[in-house]
Amino acid sequence: MNHNRLRNSLLFIAAIILSGCDQSPQNLTEIASAEPVHAPQDYITHNETYNPEAVIPPQCYTKTEGKNNPCYICHQSYTGDRARPNMMNDGFLQGSYDFSDIGNTNRWSNLFKNRSAEIDNIDDDFMRNYINQDNYSALAAWFQSDAWRGRAPVIANLADGAGAFDQDGLALDGSRWVAFNYKPVPSTFWPTNGSTDDVMIRLPDAFSEIDGQYSRDLYFANLSLLEMAIVDKSSLPSIALDEGASGIDFNGDGQLDSGVTSVNRTTHYFGDAKKFPVTHMLYPQGTEFLHTVRYVGIKEDGSITNARRMKEVRYMRKDTFMPKERLTNSYYREAKEKHFGNLPAVVNHDDRGMSNSMGWLLWGFIENADGKMRKQNDQEQFFCMGCHKTIGTTIDQTFAFARKKPGASGWGYIDLKSLTDAPNIGETQGEYLTYLERVGGGDEFRQNAEMLERWFDSKGMVKREKVAAQETLYDLITPSPERALDLNKAYYRIVHEQSFLFGRDAVLTPADNVYQTIDTAIEPLDSEHRYSWDIRLDWE
């Protein structure tokens, strides 16, 4: 039997099943083509799948020239760490285009669109006014209406950013959401590349209660235990805690004191959550994350901030706790499906969320053409599984919390001006400096002209001393007001088109360093340009 022919037949059948379309020549041509045949809304209206491999993000089609490596941020193997629950071990993908036949064609066509004229036609004052509008509060009201049957990730006044939280990051509305200060993952969420963001965490009520009564001290002690589990620490500094009021010895010194400023790791969580074990690199059942992706805000003095207007609201909840052994089976099943050439598939429970088969349910909300937030359709949300399902670098399918500034100083709304370029675990120089050197640019596509001008010399080498001399992350990764406006305008055009199926990256010029079709005979990176990397940071 011709195994390649069989594999291609299976791929085609899977694509037809996933898309729900007929087997007409038009649909056959479309699956094989990188160029969209229809407008984005037509695919949704007629339930036709435009990109069966939407889990492969645009960055995976970067032309590396054998040496420029953005791939290491996602694709890692930790074969020497047997305790690590993430057993994806996909570091080999730094040296292999291991795509399906369908995935070899880049369908993120928005990367190649020249938006110069479109950007020039948008007034600066209009754009400034647009990004300063609150489009979250109406979404929050919809969550609490009869029109929505799912869970409601609501924080009052979240459009105000830091104004919605106290100095320790606890939401002022009593919802028990907690904002934390973290280092953004290179480089999609660097403001210079088009978006600002924030992340909040919430644990089930039992983690903040003693005999059913709320305790702020207990909540932050349990959050500290969770942080230790994720980053593998035995103790962490904490906000001041009163052990006497709770009757719990948080620092394990055998006494009940007020003003305790550290928490030591225990086998189980405190208070009403005492039945939950503190599990290595895994979140307890019921953990929630709320992630807002925003436009790049511009203050009157030209400084960069988180805009009030949101591009996306992303929410995930750990619906099922899966121990390491069960997760290993899930990773094995994923690898087996890929080996047999099956296209990726997920189960969507509508308002109940989309399952990543690793215990998490995900929801995504995005702007409508009028700027109001709406629920993402299945195809748009399927894109999210590229990062929150099976890649080697994540810890329990998440990114941000493992990168929180340690202990007490990390509780509070994200503030780039308070963060420095800490190295990753196992490395010595700043993570962002290392990234610039390994990638050869200020973004995966190496087309951020402003970053190239700031941090690279005429020969394309990083200005190491200049980069290392920057005091904060704000100094390194925020754009000029002019670039921020242009990026906001470029994304606004995507919103107006509702063309998210064709890509969400706001690019100012067509991407030159990106393949439209992959030649699988070429290795993405030479062996000397493949790297080990740990998502966690060595803040000390």
Coordinates of C-alpha atoms in Angstrom, one line a residue:
M1 CA 0.0 0.0 0.0
N2 CA 1.2 3.6 -0.7
H3 CA 1.3 5.0 2.8
N4 CA 1.7 8.6 1.6
R5 CA -1.5 8.2 -0.5
L6 CA -3.3 6.7 2.5
R7 CA -2.1 9.5 4.8
N8 CA -3.3 12.2 2.3
S9 CA -6.6 10.5 1.9
L10 CA -7.1 10.5 5.7
L11 CA -6.1 14.2 5.9
F12 CA -8.6 15.0 3.2
I13 CA -11.4 13.1 4.9
A14 CA -10.7 14.6 8.2
A15 CA -10.7 18.1 6.7
I16 CA -14.1 17.4 5.1
I17 CA -15.5 16.1 8.4
L18 CA -14.1 19.1 10.4
S19 CA -15.4 21.7 8.0
G20 CA -18.8 20.2 7.4
C21 CA -18.6 21.2 3.7
D22 CA -19.4 19.1 0.6
Q23 CA -16.8 17.5 -1.6
S24 CA -17.1 20.0 -4.5
P25 CA -14.0 21.0 -6.6
Q26 CA -14.2 24.5 -5.1
N27 CA -13.8 23.2 -1.6
L28 CA -11.0 20.9 -2.7
T29 CA -9.1 23.8 -4.2
E30 CA -9.6 25.9 -1.2
I31 CA -8.1 23.4 1.2
A32 CA -5.0 23.3 -0.9
S33 CA -4.7 27.0 -1.4
A34 CA -3.2 29.7 0.9
E35 CA -5.4 32.4 -0.6
P36 CA -8.9 32.8 0.8
V37 CA -11.7 32.1 -1.7
H38 CA -14.5 33.7 0.4
A39 CA -14.9 36.6 2.8
P40 CA -14.3 35.5 6.4
Q41 CA -18.0 35.8 7.4
D42 CA -18.9 33.4 4.5
Y43 CA -16.9 30.6 6.1
I44 CA -18.7 31.1 9.4
T45 CA -22.2 31.6 7.8
H46 CA -21.9 28.4 5.8
N47 CA -20.0 26.4 8.5
E48 CA -17.0 25.8 6.2
T49 CA -13.6 25.5 7.8
Y50 CA -11.0 27.9 6.4
N51 CA -8.0 26.6 8.3
P52 CA -8.1 23.1 9.7
E53 CA -4.6 23.7 11.1
A54 CA -5.4 27.0 12.9
V55 CA -3.5 25.6 15.9
I56 CA -0.3 26.3 13.9
P57 CA 0.3 30.0 14.7
P58 CA 1.6 32.5 12.1
Q59 CA 5.0 32.6 13.9
C60 CA 5.6 29.0 12.9
Y61 CA 5.9 30.0 9.3
T62 CA 8.9 32.4 9.9
K63 CA 11.8 32.1 7.6
T64 CA 14.7 31.4 10.0
E65 CA 17.5 31.3 7.4
G66 CA 18.9 28.4 9.5
K67 CA 19.9 30.7 12.4
N68 CA 17.1 33.1 13.5
N69 CA 15.3 31.1 16.2
P70 CA 12.0 32.3 17.7
C71 CA 10.8 28.7 17.9
Y72 CA 12.5 27.9 21.2
I73 CA 10.0 30.0 23.2
C74 CA 7.3 27.4 22.6
H75 CA 9.0 24.2 21.7
Q76 CA 11.0 22.6 24.5
S77 CA 11.9 19.1 25.8
Y78 CA 12.5 18.5 29.5
T79 CA 13.6 14.9 29.3
G80 CA 15.8 15.2 32.3
D81 CA 13.0 16.5 34.6
R82 CA 10.9 13.4 35.3
A83 CA 8.7 15.2 37.8
R84 CA 7.6 17.8 35.2
P85 CA 3.9 17.0 34.2
N86 CA 4.4 18.5 30.7
M87 CA 5.7 15.5 28.7
M88 CA 5.2 17.0 25.3
N89 CA 9.0 17.0 24.6
D90 CA 8.7 18.9 21.3
G91 CA 12.1 20.6 21.3
F92 CA 12.8 18.6 18.1
L93 CA 10.4 21.0 16.3
Q94 CA 13.1 23.6 16.4
G95 CA 14.7 21.4 13.7
S96 CA 11.8 20.0 11.8
Y97 CA 8.7 21.3 10.0
D98 CA 6.6 18.5 11.3
F99 CA 3.3 19.8 9.8
S100 CA 0.5 17.9 8.1
D101 CA 0.2 18.3 4.4
I102 CA -2.6 20.8 5.0
G103 CA -0.5 22.7 7.5
N104 CA 2.4 23.1 5.1
T105 CA 0.4 25.9 3.5
N106 CA 0.3 29.2 5.4
R107 CA -3.3 30.4 5.6
W108 CA -2.6 33.5 7.7
S109 CA -3.1 35.8 4.7
N110 CA -3.4 39.0 6.7
L111 CA 0.3 38.8 7.2
F112 CA 0.8 39.6 3.5
K113 CA -1.6 42.4 3.2
N114 CA -0.3 46.0 2.7
R115 CA -2.3 48.2 5.0
S116 CA -0.4 51.4 4.3
A117 CA -3.2 53.2 2.6
E118 CA -5.8 51.9 5.1
I119 CA -3.8 53.2 8.0
D120 CA -3.3 56.7 6.4
N121 CA -7.1 57.0 6.1
I122 CA -7.7 56.8 9.8
D123 CA -7.6 60.0 11.8
D124 CA -5.2 60.1 14.8
D125 CA -7.8 61.7 17.1
F126 CA -10.4 59.1 16.1
M127 CA -8.0 56.3 17.0
R128 CA -7.1 57.8 20.3
N129 CA -10.7 58.2 21.2
Y130 CA -11.5 54.7 20.1
I131 CA -8.9 52.9 22.2
N132 CA -9.9 55.0 25.3
Q133 CA -13.5 53.6 25.2
D134 CA -14.6 50.9 27.6
N135 CA -16.0 47.8 25.7
Y136 CA -15.7 45.4 28.6
S137 CA -18.5 46.6 30.8
A138 CA -21.2 45.8 28.3
L139 CA -19.7 42.3 27.9
A140 CA -19.7 41.9 31.7
A141 CA -23.4 42.9 31.7
W142 CA -24.1 40.3 29.0
F143 CA -22.4 37.6 31.0
Q144 CA -24.9 38.3 33.8
S145 CA -27.9 38.2 31.5
D146 CA -30.2 35.4 30.5
A147 CA -28.5 35.4 27.0
W148 CA -25.3 33.8 28.5
R149 CA -25.4 30.3 30.1
G150 CA -21.7 29.9 30.8
R151 CA -19.5 31.1 33.6
A152 CA -19.1 34.8 34.1
P153 CA -15.6 36.2 34.4
V154 CA -16.6 39.6 35.7
I155 CA -14.5 42.3 37.4
A156 CA -16.0 45.7 38.0
N157 CA -14.2 48.5 36.2
L158 CA -11.7 46.2 34.6
A159 CA -11.3 48.7 31.7
D160 CA -9.5 50.9 34.2
G161 CA -6.7 48.4 34.6
A162 CA -4.9 49.0 37.9
G163 CA -7.8 51.1 39.1
A164 CA -9.9 48.0 39.5
F165 CA -7.5 46.5 42.1
D166 CA -6.0 47.3 45.5
Q167 CA -2.2 47.6 46.0
D168 CA -1.9 43.8 46.4
G169 CA -3.9 43.1 43.2
L170 CA -7.1 42.0 44.9
A171 CA -10.1 43.1 42.9
L172 CA -12.0 46.0 44.7
D173 CA -15.4 44.5 43.8
G174 CA -15.1 41.5 46.1
S175 CA -15.0 39.0 43.3
R176 CA -11.7 37.5 44.7
W177 CA -9.9 37.9 41.3
V178 CA -6.2 38.8 41.9
A179 CA -4.0 40.6 39.4
F180 CA -0.3 39.8 39.4
N181 CA 2.8 41.5 38.0
Y182 CA 4.6 39.3 35.4
K183 CA 7.1 39.4 32.7
P184 CA 5.5 39.1 29.2
V185 CA 6.5 36.1 27.1
P186 CA 8.7 37.2 24.2
S187 CA 7.5 38.7 21.9
T188 CA 3.9 38.6 20.7
F189 CA 2.8 40.4 23.9
W190 CA 5.4 43.1 23.8
P191 CA 3.6 46.5 23.3
T192 CA 6.0 47.3 20.5
N193 CA 4.5 44.4 18.5
G194 CA 0.9 45.6 18.8
S195 CA -0.8 44.6 22.1
T196 CA -0.8 45.3 25.8
D197 CA -2.3 42.8 28.3
D198 CA -3.0 41.8 31.9
V199 CA -3.7 38.5 33.6
M200 CA -5.8 37.8 36.7
I201 CA -6.1 34.5 38.7
R202 CA -8.9 33.3 41.0
L203 CA -9.0 30.2 43.2
P204 CA -12.2 28.5 44.4
D205 CA -13.8 29.9 47.5
A206 CA -12.4 27.2 49.8
F207 CA -8.9 28.6 49.2
S208 CA -9.9 32.0 50.8
E209 CA -12.2 30.7 53.6
I210 CA -11.9 29.3 57.1
D211 CA -15.0 27.5 58.2
G212 CA -16.9 29.3 55.4
Q213 CA -15.7 32.7 56.4
Y214 CA -13.6 34.8 54.0
S215 CA -10.0 35.5 55.1
R216 CA -7.7 37.7 53.0
D217 CA -4.6 36.4 54.9
L218 CA -5.5 32.8 54.1
Y219 CA -6.1 33.6 50.4
F220 CA -2.7 35.1 49.9
A221 CA -1.1 32.3 51.9
N222 CA -2.7 29.8 49.6
L223 CA -1.8 31.8 46.5
S224 CA 1.8 31.7 47.8
L225 CA 1.6 27.9 48.1
L226 CA 0.3 27.7 44.5
E227 CA 3.2 29.9 43.3
M228 CA 5.7 27.7 45.0
A229 CA 4.1 24.6 43.3
I230 CA 4.3 26.2 39.8
V231 CA 7.9 27.6 40.1
D232 CA 9.2 24.8 42.4
K233 CA 10.2 26.9 45.5
S234 CA 10.2 25.8 49.1
S235 CA 9.3 29.3 50.5
L236 CA 8.4 32.8 49.2
P237 CA 8.1 36.2 50.7
S238 CA 4.5 37.2 51.3
I239 CA 2.4 40.3 52.0
A240 CA 2.0 40.7 55.8
L241 CA -0.1 38.0 57.2
D242 CA -1.7 37.6 60.6
E243 CA -1.4 34.0 61.8
G244 CA -3.2 34.7 65.0
A245 CA -6.4 35.9 63.3
S246 CA -6.5 32.7 61.2
G247 CA -5.1 30.3 63.7
I248 CA -2.7 28.9 61.0
D249 CA 1.1 28.8 61.2
F250 CA 1.8 30.0 57.6
N251 CA 5.6 30.1 57.9
G252 CA 5.9 26.9 59.8
D253 CA 7.9 28.2 62.8
G254 CA 5.6 26.7 65.4
Q255 CA 4.2 30.1 66.5
L256 CA 1.2 32.3 65.6
D257 CA 2.5 35.8 64.9
S258 CA 1.1 38.9 63.3
G259 CA 3.0 40.6 60.5
V260 CA 4.5 37.3 59.1
T261 CA 6.1 38.1 55.7
S262 CA 6.9 34.6 54.4
V263 CA 5.2 31.3 53.7
N264 CA 6.8 27.9 53.7
R265 CA 5.6 25.1 51.4
T266 CA 3.4 22.4 52.9
T267 CA 1.9 19.2 51.5
H268 CA -1.7 20.7 51.4
Y269 CA -3.3 24.0 51.1
F270 CA -4.6 25.9 54.2
G271 CA -8.0 26.5 55.6
D272 CA -11.1 25.0 53.9
A273 CA -8.8 23.9 51.0
K274 CA -6.8 21.6 53.3
K275 CA -8.0 18.5 51.3
F276 CA -6.3 19.8 48.2
P277 CA -2.6 18.7 47.9
V278 CA 0.0 21.2 46.7
T279 CA 0.9 19.4 43.5
H280 CA 4.1 20.0 41.6
M281 CA 3.5 22.3 38.6
L282 CA -0.2 21.7 38.6
Y283 CA -3.1 24.1 39.5
P284 CA -5.9 22.8 41.7
Q285 CA -9.3 22.0 40.2
G286 CA -11.4 25.2 39.8
T287 CA -8.5 27.6 39.2
E288 CA -9.5 30.4 36.8
F289 CA -7.5 32.8 34.7
L290 CA -8.8 35.9 33.0
H291 CA -6.6 37.4 30.3
T292 CA -7.4 40.7 28.6
V293 CA -5.6 41.6 25.3
R294 CA -5.8 45.4 24.8
Y295 CA -4.8 48.0 22.3
V296 CA -1.6 50.0 22.9
G297 CA -2.7 52.9 25.1
I298 CA -1.1 56.4 24.7
K299 CA -1.2 58.9 27.4
E300 CA -1.2 62.7 26.7
D301 CA 2.5 62.9 27.5
G302 CA 3.2 60.2 24.9
S303 CA 4.0 57.4 27.4
I304 CA 2.6 53.9 26.7
T305 CA 0.0 52.2 28.9
N306 CA -2.7 49.6 28.8
A307 CA -5.6 50.9 26.8
R308 CA -9.2 50.8 28.1
R309 CA -10.4 49.2 25.0
M310 CA -9.9 45.4 24.8
K311 CA -9.2 43.4 21.6
E312 CA -9.9 40.1 23.3
V313 CA -11.1 38.7 26.6
R314 CA -9.7 35.2 27.2
Y315 CA -10.9 33.0 30.1
M316 CA -9.9 29.5 31.1
R317 CA -11.0 27.4 34.0
K318 CA -9.5 24.1 35.2
D319 CA -12.6 22.0 35.1
T320 CA -10.9 18.6 35.8
F321 CA -7.8 17.9 37.8
M322 CA -5.6 15.5 35.9
P323 CA -2.6 14.0 37.8
K324 CA 0.7 13.7 36.0
E325 CA 0.0 10.0 35.0
R326 CA -3.2 10.9 33.3
L327 CA -1.7 13.9 31.6
T328 CA 1.1 11.6 30.3
N329 CA -1.6 9.5 28.6
S330 CA -3.1 12.6 27.1
Y331 CA 0.3 13.7 25.6
Y332 CA 0.8 10.2 24.3
R333 CA -2.6 10.2 22.7
E334 CA -1.9 13.5 21.0
A335 CA 1.4 12.2 19.7
K336 CA -0.3 9.0 18.3
E337 CA -3.0 11.1 16.6
K338 CA -0.3 13.2 14.9
H339 CA 1.7 10.1 13.9
F340 CA -1.3 8.7 12.1
G341 CA -1.8 12.0 10.2
N342 CA -5.0 13.0 11.9
L343 CA -5.8 16.6 12.0
P344 CA -6.2 18.3 15.4
A345 CA -9.6 18.3 16.9
V346 CA -11.3 19.6 20.1
V347 CA -14.6 19.3 21.8
N348 CA -16.6 22.6 22.1
H349 CA -19.3 22.7 24.7
D350 CA -20.7 26.1 23.5
D351 CA -21.2 28.4 26.4
R352 CA -19.7 25.8 28.7
G353 CA -16.3 26.3 27.0
M354 CA -13.9 24.5 24.6
S355 CA -12.0 21.6 26.1
N356 CA -8.2 21.3 25.5
S357 CA -8.4 17.6 26.7
M358 CA -5.9 18.5 29.5
G359 CA -8.5 19.4 32.1
W360 CA -9.1 23.1 31.0
L361 CA -12.1 24.7 29.4
L362 CA -11.4 27.9 27.4
W363 CA -13.6 30.8 26.3
G364 CA -12.7 33.6 23.9
F365 CA -14.4 36.9 23.2
I366 CA -13.4 39.4 20.5
E367 CA -14.5 42.7 19.0
N368 CA -17.4 42.8 16.5
A369 CA -17.2 45.2 13.6
D370 CA -18.9 47.9 15.7
G371 CA -16.3 47.5 18.5
K372 CA -18.6 45.6 20.9
M373 CA -17.3 42.3 22.4
R374 CA -18.8 39.1 21.1
K375 CA -18.2 35.4 21.7
Q376 CA -15.6 33.9 19.3
N377 CA -17.0 31.4 16.9
D378 CA -15.5 27.8 16.9
Q379 CA -13.0 28.5 14.1
E380 CA -11.7 31.7 15.8
Q381 CA -11.4 30.0 19.2
F382 CA -9.7 26.9 17.8
F383 CA -6.7 29.2 17.2
C384 CA -6.2 29.4 20.9
M385 CA -5.5 25.7 21.2
G386 CA -2.2 26.2 19.4
C387 CA -0.8 27.6 22.7
H388 CA -3.0 26.1 25.4
K389 CA -3.1 22.5 24.4
T390 CA 0.2 20.7 23.7
I391 CA 3.4 22.6 23.4
G392 CA 6.4 21.7 25.5
T393 CA 7.2 25.0 27.1
T394 CA 4.0 25.6 29.2
I395 CA 3.4 24.7 32.8
D396 CA -0.1 23.1 33.1
Q397 CA -1.0 24.7 29.7
T398 CA -0.4 28.2 31.0
F399 CA 2.3 30.9 30.6
A400 CA 1.9 34.0 32.7
F401 CA 1.8 32.8 36.4
A402 CA 5.1 31.0 36.1
R403 CA 6.6 34.4 35.1
K404 CA 5.2 36.3 38.0
K405 CA 7.6 38.5 40.0
P406 CA 8.2 36.4 43.1
G407 CA 6.4 36.8 46.3
A408 CA 4.8 39.9 47.7
S409 CA 6.3 42.3 45.1
G410 CA 4.5 40.3 42.3
W411 CA 1.0 40.9 43.7
G412 CA -0.6 43.8 41.9
Y413 CA -1.5 44.9 38.4
I414 CA 1.1 44.5 35.7
D415 CA 3.7 47.3 35.6
L416 CA 6.5 47.1 33.1
K417 CA 8.3 50.0 34.8
S418 CA 8.7 47.9 38.0
L419 CA 10.2 44.9 36.1
T420 CA 13.8 44.2 35.0
D421 CA 15.2 41.9 32.3
A422 CA 15.7 38.9 34.6
P423 CA 17.3 35.8 33.0
N424 CA 15.6 32.5 32.6
I425 CA 16.5 29.7 34.9
G426 CA 19.8 28.2 33.9
E427 CA 20.9 31.3 32.0
T428 CA 22.9 34.4 33.1
Q429 CA 22.1 37.3 30.9
G430 CA 18.7 39.0 30.5
E431 CA 16.0 37.0 28.8
Y432 CA 15.0 39.8 26.4
L433 CA 18.6 40.5 25.4
T434 CA 19.1 36.8 24.7
Y435 CA 15.9 36.7 22.7
L436 CA 17.0 39.7 20.5
E437 CA 20.3 37.9 19.8
R438 CA 18.7 34.5 19.0
V439 CA 15.9 35.9 16.9
G440 CA 17.8 38.6 15.0
G441 CA 15.0 41.1 15.5
G442 CA 12.5 42.6 17.9
D443 CA 9.7 40.2 16.8
E444 CA 9.4 36.7 15.3
F445 CA 9.1 38.1 11.8
R446 CA 12.1 40.4 12.1
Q447 CA 10.1 43.3 10.6
N448 CA 9.7 45.6 13.6
A449 CA 11.7 48.5 12.1
E450 CA 11.7 50.5 15.3
M451 CA 13.2 47.7 17.4
L452 CA 15.8 47.0 14.7
E453 CA 16.8 50.7 14.7
R454 CA 16.9 50.9 18.5
W455 CA 18.7 47.7 19.5
F456 CA 20.7 46.6 16.4
D457 CA 23.6 48.0 14.5
S458 CA 24.1 48.4 10.8
K459 CA 25.4 44.9 10.6
G460 CA 22.4 43.4 12.3
M461 CA 24.2 42.7 15.6
V462 CA 22.5 43.5 18.9
K463 CA 23.8 46.5 20.8
R464 CA 24.4 44.4 23.9
E465 CA 25.6 47.2 26.2
K466 CA 22.8 49.5 25.3
V467 CA 20.2 46.8 25.8
A468 CA 21.7 45.7 29.1
A469 CA 21.8 49.3 30.3
Q470 CA 18.0 49.7 30.2
E471 CA 16.6 49.9 33.7
T472 CA 13.1 48.5 33.1
L473 CA 11.1 46.4 30.7
Y474 CA 9.2 49.5 29.7
D475 CA 12.4 51.0 28.3
L476 CA 13.0 47.8 26.2
I477 CA 9.6 46.8 24.7
T478 CA 7.3 49.8 24.4
P479 CA 6.9 51.6 21.0
S480 CA 7.0 55.3 20.1
P481 CA 3.5 57.0 20.2
E482 CA 3.6 57.1 16.4
R483 CA 4.2 53.3 16.0
A484 CA 1.5 52.6 18.7
L485 CA -1.0 54.6 16.7
D486 CA -0.2 52.8 13.5
L487 CA -0.4 49.4 15.1
N488 CA -3.8 50.2 16.6
K489 CA -5.0 51.4 13.2
A490 CA -3.8 48.2 11.5
Y491 CA -5.6 46.0 14.0
Y492 CA -8.7 48.2 13.7
R493 CA -8.9 47.4 10.0
I494 CA -8.9 43.7 10.9
V495 CA -11.7 44.3 13.3
H496 CA -13.7 46.3 10.7
E497 CA -13.2 43.4 8.2
Q498 CA -13.8 40.7 10.9
S499 CA -11.0 38.8 9.2
F500 CA -9.6 37.1 12.3
L501 CA -9.7 33.8 10.5
F502 CA -7.0 35.2 8.2
G503 CA -4.8 36.3 11.1
R504 CA -4.8 38.7 14.2
D505 CA -1.3 40.1 13.9
A506 CA -1.2 43.8 13.3
V507 CA 1.5 44.2 10.6
L508 CA 2.3 47.6 9.1
T509 CA 3.9 46.2 5.9
P510 CA 3.6 42.8 4.2
A511 CA 5.7 40.1 6.0
D512 CA 8.8 39.3 3.9
N513 CA 10.4 36.9 6.4
V514 CA 7.4 34.5 6.3
Y515 CA 6.8 31.4 4.2
Q516 CA 3.6 31.0 2.3
T517 CA 4.4 27.4 1.6
I518 CA 6.7 25.2 3.7
D519 CA 9.4 23.1 2.0
T520 CA 9.7 20.2 4.4
A521 CA 13.0 19.2 3.0
I522 CA 14.6 22.2 4.7
E523 CA 15.4 22.1 8.4
P524 CA 14.2 25.3 10.1
L525 CA 17.3 25.7 12.2
D526 CA 20.9 24.4 12.1
S527 CA 21.7 22.4 15.2
E528 CA 24.0 25.0 16.8
H529 CA 21.0 27.5 16.7
R530 CA 18.6 25.3 18.7
Y531 CA 18.3 26.2 22.4
S532 CA 17.0 24.8 25.7
W533 CA 14.9 27.3 27.6
D534 CA 12.9 27.4 30.8
I535 CA 9.8 29.6 30.9
R536 CA 10.5 30.3 34.5
L537 CA 12.8 33.2 35.5
D538 CA 15.8 33.5 37.8
W539 CA 14.8 36.8 39.5
E540 CA 17.6 36.6 42.0

